[in-house]
Tab-separated table of C-alpha atoms in Angstrom:
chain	number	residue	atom	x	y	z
Z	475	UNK	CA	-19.696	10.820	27.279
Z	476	UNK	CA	-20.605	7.089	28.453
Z	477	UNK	CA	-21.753	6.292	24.946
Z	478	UNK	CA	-18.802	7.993	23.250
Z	479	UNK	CA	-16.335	6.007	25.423
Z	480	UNK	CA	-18.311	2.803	24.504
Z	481	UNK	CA	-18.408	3.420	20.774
Z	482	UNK	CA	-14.392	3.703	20.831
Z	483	UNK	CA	-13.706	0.558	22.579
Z	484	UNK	CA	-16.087	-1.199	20.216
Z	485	UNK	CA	-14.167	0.018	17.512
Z	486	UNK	CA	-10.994	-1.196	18.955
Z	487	UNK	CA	-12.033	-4.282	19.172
Z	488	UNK	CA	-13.292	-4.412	15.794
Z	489	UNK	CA	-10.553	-3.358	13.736
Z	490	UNK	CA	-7.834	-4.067	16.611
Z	491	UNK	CA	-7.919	-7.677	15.682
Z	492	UNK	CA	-8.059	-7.191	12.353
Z	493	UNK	CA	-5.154	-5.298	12.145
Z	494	UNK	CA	-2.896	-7.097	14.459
Z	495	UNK	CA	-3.523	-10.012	11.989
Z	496	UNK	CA	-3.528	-8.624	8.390
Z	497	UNK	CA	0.051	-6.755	10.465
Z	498	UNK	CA	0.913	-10.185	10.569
Z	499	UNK	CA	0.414	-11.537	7.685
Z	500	UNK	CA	-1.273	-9.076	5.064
Z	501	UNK	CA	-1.856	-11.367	2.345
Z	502	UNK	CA	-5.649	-10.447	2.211
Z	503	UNK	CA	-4.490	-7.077	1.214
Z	504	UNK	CA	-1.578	-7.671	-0.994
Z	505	UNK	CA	-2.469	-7.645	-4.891
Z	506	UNK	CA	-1.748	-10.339	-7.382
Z	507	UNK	CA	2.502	-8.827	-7.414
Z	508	UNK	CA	2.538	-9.235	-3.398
Z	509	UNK	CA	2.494	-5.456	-2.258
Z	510	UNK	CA	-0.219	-3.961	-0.683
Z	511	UNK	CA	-2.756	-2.860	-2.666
Z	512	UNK	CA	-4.288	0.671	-2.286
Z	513	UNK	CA	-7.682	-0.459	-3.437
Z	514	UNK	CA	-8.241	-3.752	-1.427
Z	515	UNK	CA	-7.225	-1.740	1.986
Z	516	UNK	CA	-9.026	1.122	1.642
Z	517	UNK	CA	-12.303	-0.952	0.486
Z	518	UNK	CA	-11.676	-3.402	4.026
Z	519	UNK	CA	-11.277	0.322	5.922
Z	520	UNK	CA	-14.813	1.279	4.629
Z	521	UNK	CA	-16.396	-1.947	5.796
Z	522	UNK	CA	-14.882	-2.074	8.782
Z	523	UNK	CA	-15.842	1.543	9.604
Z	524	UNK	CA	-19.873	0.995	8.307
Z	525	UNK	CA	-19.845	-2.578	10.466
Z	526	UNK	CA	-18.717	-0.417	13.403
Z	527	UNK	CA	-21.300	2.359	13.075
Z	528	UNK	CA	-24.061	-0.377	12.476
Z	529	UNK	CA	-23.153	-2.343	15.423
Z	530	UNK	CA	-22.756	0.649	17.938
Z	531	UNK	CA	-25.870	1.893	17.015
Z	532	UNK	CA	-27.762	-1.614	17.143
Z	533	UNK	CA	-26.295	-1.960	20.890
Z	534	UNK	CA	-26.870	1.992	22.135
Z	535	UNK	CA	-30.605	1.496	20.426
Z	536	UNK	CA	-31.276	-1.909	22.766
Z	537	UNK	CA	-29.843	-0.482	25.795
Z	538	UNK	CA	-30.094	3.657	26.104
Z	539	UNK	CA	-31.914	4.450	22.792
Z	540	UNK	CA	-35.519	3.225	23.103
Z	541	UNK	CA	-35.496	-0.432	22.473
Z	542	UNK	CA	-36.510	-1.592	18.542
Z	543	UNK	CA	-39.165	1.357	18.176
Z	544	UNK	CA	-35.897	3.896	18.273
Z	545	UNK	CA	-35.069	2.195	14.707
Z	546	UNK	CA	-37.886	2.604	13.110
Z	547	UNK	CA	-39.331	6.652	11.372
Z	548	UNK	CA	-37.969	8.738	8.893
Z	549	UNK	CA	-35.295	10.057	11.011
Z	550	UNK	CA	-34.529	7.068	12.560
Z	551	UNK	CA	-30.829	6.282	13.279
Z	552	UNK	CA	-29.981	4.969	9.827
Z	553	UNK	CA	-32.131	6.924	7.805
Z	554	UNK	CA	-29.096	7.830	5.543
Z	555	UNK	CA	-27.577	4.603	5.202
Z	556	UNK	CA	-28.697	4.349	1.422
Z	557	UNK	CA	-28.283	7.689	0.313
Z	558	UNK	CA	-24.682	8.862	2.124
Z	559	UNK	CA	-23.247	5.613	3.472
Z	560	UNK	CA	-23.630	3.113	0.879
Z	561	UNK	CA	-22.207	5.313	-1.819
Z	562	UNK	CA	-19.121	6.068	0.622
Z	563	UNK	CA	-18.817	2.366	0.444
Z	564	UNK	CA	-19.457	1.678	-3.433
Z	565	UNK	CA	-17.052	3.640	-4.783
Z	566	UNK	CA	-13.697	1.816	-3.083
Z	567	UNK	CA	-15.478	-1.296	-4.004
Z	568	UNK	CA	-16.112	-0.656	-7.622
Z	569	UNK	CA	-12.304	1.145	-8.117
Z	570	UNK	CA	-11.446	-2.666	-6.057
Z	571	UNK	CA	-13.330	-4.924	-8.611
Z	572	UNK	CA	-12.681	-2.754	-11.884
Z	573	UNK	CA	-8.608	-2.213	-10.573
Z	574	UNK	CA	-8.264	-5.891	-10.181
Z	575	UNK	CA	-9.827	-6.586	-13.228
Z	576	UNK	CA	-7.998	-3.955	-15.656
Z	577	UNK	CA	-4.251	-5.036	-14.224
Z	578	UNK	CA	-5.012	-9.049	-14.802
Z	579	UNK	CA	-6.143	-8.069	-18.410
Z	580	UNK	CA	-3.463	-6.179	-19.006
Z	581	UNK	CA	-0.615	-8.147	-17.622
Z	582	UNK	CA	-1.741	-11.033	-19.510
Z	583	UNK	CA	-1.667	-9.279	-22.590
Z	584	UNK	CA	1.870	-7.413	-21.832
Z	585	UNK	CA	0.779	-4.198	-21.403
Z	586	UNK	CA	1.694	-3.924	-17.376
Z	587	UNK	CA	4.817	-5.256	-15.836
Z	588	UNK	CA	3.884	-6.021	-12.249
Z	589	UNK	CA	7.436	-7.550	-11.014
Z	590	UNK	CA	7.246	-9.185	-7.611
Z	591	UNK	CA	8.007	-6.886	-4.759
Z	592	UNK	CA	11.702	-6.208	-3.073
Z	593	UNK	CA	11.612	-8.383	-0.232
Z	594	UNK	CA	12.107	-7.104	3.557
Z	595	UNK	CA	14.085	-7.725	6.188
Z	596	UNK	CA	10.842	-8.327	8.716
Z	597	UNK	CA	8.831	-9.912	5.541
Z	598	UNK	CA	6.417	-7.298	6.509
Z	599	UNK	CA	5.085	-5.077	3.593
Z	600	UNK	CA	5.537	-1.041	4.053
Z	601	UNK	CA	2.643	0.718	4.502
Z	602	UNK	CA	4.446	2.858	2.140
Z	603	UNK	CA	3.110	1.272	-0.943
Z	604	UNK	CA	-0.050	2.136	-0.652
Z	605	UNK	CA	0.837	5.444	-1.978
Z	606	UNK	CA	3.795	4.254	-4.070
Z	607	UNK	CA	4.023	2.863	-7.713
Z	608	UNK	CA	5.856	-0.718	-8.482
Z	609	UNK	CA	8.926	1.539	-8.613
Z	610	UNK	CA	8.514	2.250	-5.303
Z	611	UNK	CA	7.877	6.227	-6.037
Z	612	UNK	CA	5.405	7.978	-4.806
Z	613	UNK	CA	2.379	8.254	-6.945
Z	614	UNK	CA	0.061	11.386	-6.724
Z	615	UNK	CA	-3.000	9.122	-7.998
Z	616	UNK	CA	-2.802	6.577	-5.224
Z	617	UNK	CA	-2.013	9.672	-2.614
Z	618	UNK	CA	-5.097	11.398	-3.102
Z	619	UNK	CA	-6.958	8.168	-2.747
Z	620	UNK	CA	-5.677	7.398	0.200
Z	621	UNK	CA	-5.425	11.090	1.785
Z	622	UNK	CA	-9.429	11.669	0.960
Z	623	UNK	CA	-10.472	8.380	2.039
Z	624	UNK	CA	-8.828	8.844	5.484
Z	625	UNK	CA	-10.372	12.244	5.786
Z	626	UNK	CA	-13.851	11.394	4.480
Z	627	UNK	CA	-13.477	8.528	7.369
Z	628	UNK	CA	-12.141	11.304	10.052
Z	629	UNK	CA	-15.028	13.583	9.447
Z	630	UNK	CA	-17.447	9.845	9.844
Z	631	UNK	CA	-15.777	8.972	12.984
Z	632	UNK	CA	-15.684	12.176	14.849
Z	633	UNK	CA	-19.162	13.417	14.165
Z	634	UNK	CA	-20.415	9.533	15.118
Z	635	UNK	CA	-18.659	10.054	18.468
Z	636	UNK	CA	-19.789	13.444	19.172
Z	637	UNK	CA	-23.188	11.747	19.558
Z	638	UNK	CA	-24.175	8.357	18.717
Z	639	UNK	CA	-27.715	8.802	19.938
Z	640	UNK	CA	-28.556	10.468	17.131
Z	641	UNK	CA	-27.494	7.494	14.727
Z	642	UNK	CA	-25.750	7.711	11.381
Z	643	UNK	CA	-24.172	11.371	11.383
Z	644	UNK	CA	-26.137	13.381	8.794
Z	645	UNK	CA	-23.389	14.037	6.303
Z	646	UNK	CA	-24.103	16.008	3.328
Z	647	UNK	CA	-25.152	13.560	0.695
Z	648	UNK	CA	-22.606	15.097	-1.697
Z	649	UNK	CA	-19.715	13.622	0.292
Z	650	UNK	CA	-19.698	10.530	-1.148
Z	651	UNK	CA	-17.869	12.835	-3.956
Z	652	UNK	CA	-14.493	12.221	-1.449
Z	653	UNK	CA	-14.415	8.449	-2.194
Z	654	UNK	CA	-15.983	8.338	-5.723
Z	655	UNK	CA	-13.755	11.253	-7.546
Z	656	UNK	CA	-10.437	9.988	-6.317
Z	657	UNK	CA	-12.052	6.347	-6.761
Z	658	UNK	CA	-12.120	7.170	-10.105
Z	659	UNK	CA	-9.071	8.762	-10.896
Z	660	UNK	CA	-7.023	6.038	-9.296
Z	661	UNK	CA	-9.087	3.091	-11.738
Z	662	UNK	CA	-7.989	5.132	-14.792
Z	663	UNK	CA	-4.836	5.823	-13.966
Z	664	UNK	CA	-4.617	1.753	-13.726
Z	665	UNK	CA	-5.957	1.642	-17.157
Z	666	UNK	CA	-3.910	4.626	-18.622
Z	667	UNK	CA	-0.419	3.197	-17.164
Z	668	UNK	CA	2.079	2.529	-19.918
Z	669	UNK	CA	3.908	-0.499	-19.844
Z	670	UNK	CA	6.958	0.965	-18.641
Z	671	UNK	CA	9.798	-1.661	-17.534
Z	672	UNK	CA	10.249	-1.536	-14.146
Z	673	UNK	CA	13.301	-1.599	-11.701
Z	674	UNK	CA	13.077	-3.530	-8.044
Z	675	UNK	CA	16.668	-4.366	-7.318
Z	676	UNK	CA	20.170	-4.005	-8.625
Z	677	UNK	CA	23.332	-5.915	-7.351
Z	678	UNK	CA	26.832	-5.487	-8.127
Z	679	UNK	CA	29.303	-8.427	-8.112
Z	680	UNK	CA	32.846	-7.532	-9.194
Z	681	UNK	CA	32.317	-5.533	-12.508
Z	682	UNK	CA	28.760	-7.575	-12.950
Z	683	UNK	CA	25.887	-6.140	-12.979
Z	684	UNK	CA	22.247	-7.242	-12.347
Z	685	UNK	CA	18.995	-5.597	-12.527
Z	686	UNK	CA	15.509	-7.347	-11.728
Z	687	UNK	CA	12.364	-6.118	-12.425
Z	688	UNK	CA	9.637	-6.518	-14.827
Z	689	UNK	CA	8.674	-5.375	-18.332
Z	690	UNK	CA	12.330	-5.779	-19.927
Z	691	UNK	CA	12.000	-8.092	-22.937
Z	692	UNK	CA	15.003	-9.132	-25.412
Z	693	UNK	CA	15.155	-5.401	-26.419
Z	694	UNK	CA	15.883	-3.810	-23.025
Z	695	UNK	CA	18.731	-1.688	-22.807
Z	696	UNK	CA	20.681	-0.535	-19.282
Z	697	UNK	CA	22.182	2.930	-18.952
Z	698	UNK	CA	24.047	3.950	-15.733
Z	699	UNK	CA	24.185	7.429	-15.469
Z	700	UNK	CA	23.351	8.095	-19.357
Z	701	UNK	CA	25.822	5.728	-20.029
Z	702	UNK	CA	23.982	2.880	-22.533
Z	703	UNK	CA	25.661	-1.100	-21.937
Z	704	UNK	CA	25.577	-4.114	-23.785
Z	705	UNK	CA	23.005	-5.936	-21.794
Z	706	UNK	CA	21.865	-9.619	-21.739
Z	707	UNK	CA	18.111	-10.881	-21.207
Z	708	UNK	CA	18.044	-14.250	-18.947
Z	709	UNK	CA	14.013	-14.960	-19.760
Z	710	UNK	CA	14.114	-17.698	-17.220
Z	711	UNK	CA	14.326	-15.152	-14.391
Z	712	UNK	CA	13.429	-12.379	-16.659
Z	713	UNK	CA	16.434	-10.226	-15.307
Z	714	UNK	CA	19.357	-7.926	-17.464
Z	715	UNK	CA	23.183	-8.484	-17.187
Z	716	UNK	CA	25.580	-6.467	-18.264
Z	717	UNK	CA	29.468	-5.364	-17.654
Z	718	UNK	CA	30.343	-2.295	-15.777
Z	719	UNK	CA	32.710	-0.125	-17.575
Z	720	UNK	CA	36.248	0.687	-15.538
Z	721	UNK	CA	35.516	4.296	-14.681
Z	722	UNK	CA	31.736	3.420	-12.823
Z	723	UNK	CA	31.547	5.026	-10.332
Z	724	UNK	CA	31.133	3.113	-6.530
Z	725	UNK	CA	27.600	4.941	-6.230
Z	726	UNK	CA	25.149	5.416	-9.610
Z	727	UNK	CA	22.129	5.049	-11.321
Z	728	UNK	CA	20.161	2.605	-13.276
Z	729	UNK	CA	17.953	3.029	-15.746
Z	730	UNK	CA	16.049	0.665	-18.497
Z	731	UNK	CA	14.722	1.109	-21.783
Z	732	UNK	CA	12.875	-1.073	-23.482
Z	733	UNK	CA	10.034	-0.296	-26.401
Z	734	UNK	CA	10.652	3.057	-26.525
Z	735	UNK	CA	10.094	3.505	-22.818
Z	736	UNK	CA	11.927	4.365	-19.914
Z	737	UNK	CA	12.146	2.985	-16.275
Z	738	UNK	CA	11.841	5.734	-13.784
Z	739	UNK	CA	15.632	5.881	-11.907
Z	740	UNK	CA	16.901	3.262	-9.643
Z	741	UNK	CA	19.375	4.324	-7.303
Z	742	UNK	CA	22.315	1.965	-6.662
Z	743	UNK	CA	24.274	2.548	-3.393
Z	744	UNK	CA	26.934	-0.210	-2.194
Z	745	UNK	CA	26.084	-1.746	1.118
Z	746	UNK	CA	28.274	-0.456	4.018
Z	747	UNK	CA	30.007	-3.610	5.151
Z	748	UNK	CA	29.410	-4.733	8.419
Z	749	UNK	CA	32.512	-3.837	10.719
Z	750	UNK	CA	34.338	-6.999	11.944
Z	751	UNK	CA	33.770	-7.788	15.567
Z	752	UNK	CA	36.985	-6.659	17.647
Z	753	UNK	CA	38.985	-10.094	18.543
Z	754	UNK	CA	38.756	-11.275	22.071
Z	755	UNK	CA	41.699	-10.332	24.056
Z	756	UNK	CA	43.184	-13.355	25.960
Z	757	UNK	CA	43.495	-13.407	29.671
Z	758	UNK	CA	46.966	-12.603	31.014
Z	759	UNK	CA	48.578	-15.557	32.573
Z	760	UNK	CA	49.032	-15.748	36.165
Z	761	UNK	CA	52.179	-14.464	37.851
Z	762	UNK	CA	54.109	-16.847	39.882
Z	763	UNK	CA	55.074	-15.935	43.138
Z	764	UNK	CA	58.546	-15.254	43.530
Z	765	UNK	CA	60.171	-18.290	46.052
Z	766	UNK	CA	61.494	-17.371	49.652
């Protein structure tokens, strides 16, 4: 129980630190278009997790395990650190490397629009995005990434706990499977992604309308609720302008074409004006007393 209690406080104070400050600022984990990326943060998860296990066990083995003679045999304590644990760890860090590399060839060459994020109100990112495309939808790809990695790292966690004297949890050597598979479905979905244009914001100012985003070109085209508009291309801030018709309604949605392809739906909802604050009342003059 003692050595359970310790491993759990060492892991707090591993990754509390760390993610108080990437909460902070999470620029180490943002990609090149400033949301998080899913690859980056589950590959710092992995190490953070391994550098954990490896210093638990180095401090139970010089204190309650033995001294250095506990380390060493063929079932020592990290006897499956190359065959289990270093795969778990490859495969987030390959998907990172390839990922990174696939999306800067392929924005360069126009194939991906990466448009910078929607910015927040806390300038925090959401934690959201790590499951979500540049759309801000939900993608099944990066959900099953993330899902399996934070289950792989459950089943790692708990079975360390329920006894760290015995080292490294013996894990089947197939699980690596849980980080590789999805690993790999998430890099070529990153290399299958068509260059669809790509919607981040829309603002309404009298009957003019403005969408931002990514991937629209000369040749984008704006419909609001199947309803196609003359639109203009500004290239200097790479945003489309057109004219709402008389009969829009307050509340519809955007969508661009450009190249053939389609943005997925964007939303647009008027903000709810603040309500005014109520006027202070004025203090009621003083009565004079009546004279004698």
């Amino acid at each position: 129980m003692a050595s359970a209690l310790f491993a759990l406080a060492l892991l707090a104070a591993v990754a509390g630190p760390i993610g108080w400050r990437l909460r902070r600022r999470p620029g180490f984990i943002t990609g090149r278009d400033g949301r998080l990326s899913t690859s980056t943060t589950l590959a710092l998860a992995w190490t953070v997790i391994l550098v954990w296990l490896l210093l638990t066990i180095l401090a139970y083995g010089l204190t309650a395990g033995g001294g250095v003679g506990w380390f060493t045999g063929e079932h020592g304590p990290l006897s499956s650190l190359t065959t289990v644990y270093l795969p778990l760890l490859g495969g987030p860090y390959v998907a990172l490397i390839a990922a990174k590399t696939v999306v800067g060839i392929r924005v360069e060459n126009g194939s991906m629009a990466k448009p910078a994020p929607k910015p927040t109100t806390s300038g925090q990112r959401p934690l959201r995005e790590l499951i979500a495309n540049d759309s801000g939808r939900t993608d099944l790809v990066d959900l099953q990434y993330v899902a399996l990695s934070a289950v792989t790292m459950l089943y790692v966690v708990l079975f360390f706990v329920s006894d760290v004297g015995g080292g490294l949890p013996r894990l089947p050597a197939e699980i690596w499977a849980l980080t590789g598979a999805p690993a790999g479905a998430y890099l070529v979905n990153k290399m299958a992604t068509r260059a669809n244009p790509v919607i981040t914001c829309v603002t309404v100012a009298g009957t003019a309308l403005v969408v931002e985003g990514g991937g629209f070109g000369p040749e984008a085209r704006i419909e609001i609720d199947s309803t196609a508009l003359a639109a203009e291309y500004d290239p200097a801030t790479g945003t489309l302008a057109a004219q709402l018709p008389a009969t829009a309604p307050a509340t519809f949605t955007v969508v661009v074409s450009s190249r053939g392809l389609r943005s997925d739906p964007y939303r647009y909802t008027p903000a709810t004006p603040a309500p005014a604050p109520a006027p202070a009342q004025q203090p009621a003059p003083a009565q004079q007393p009546a004279a004698g």
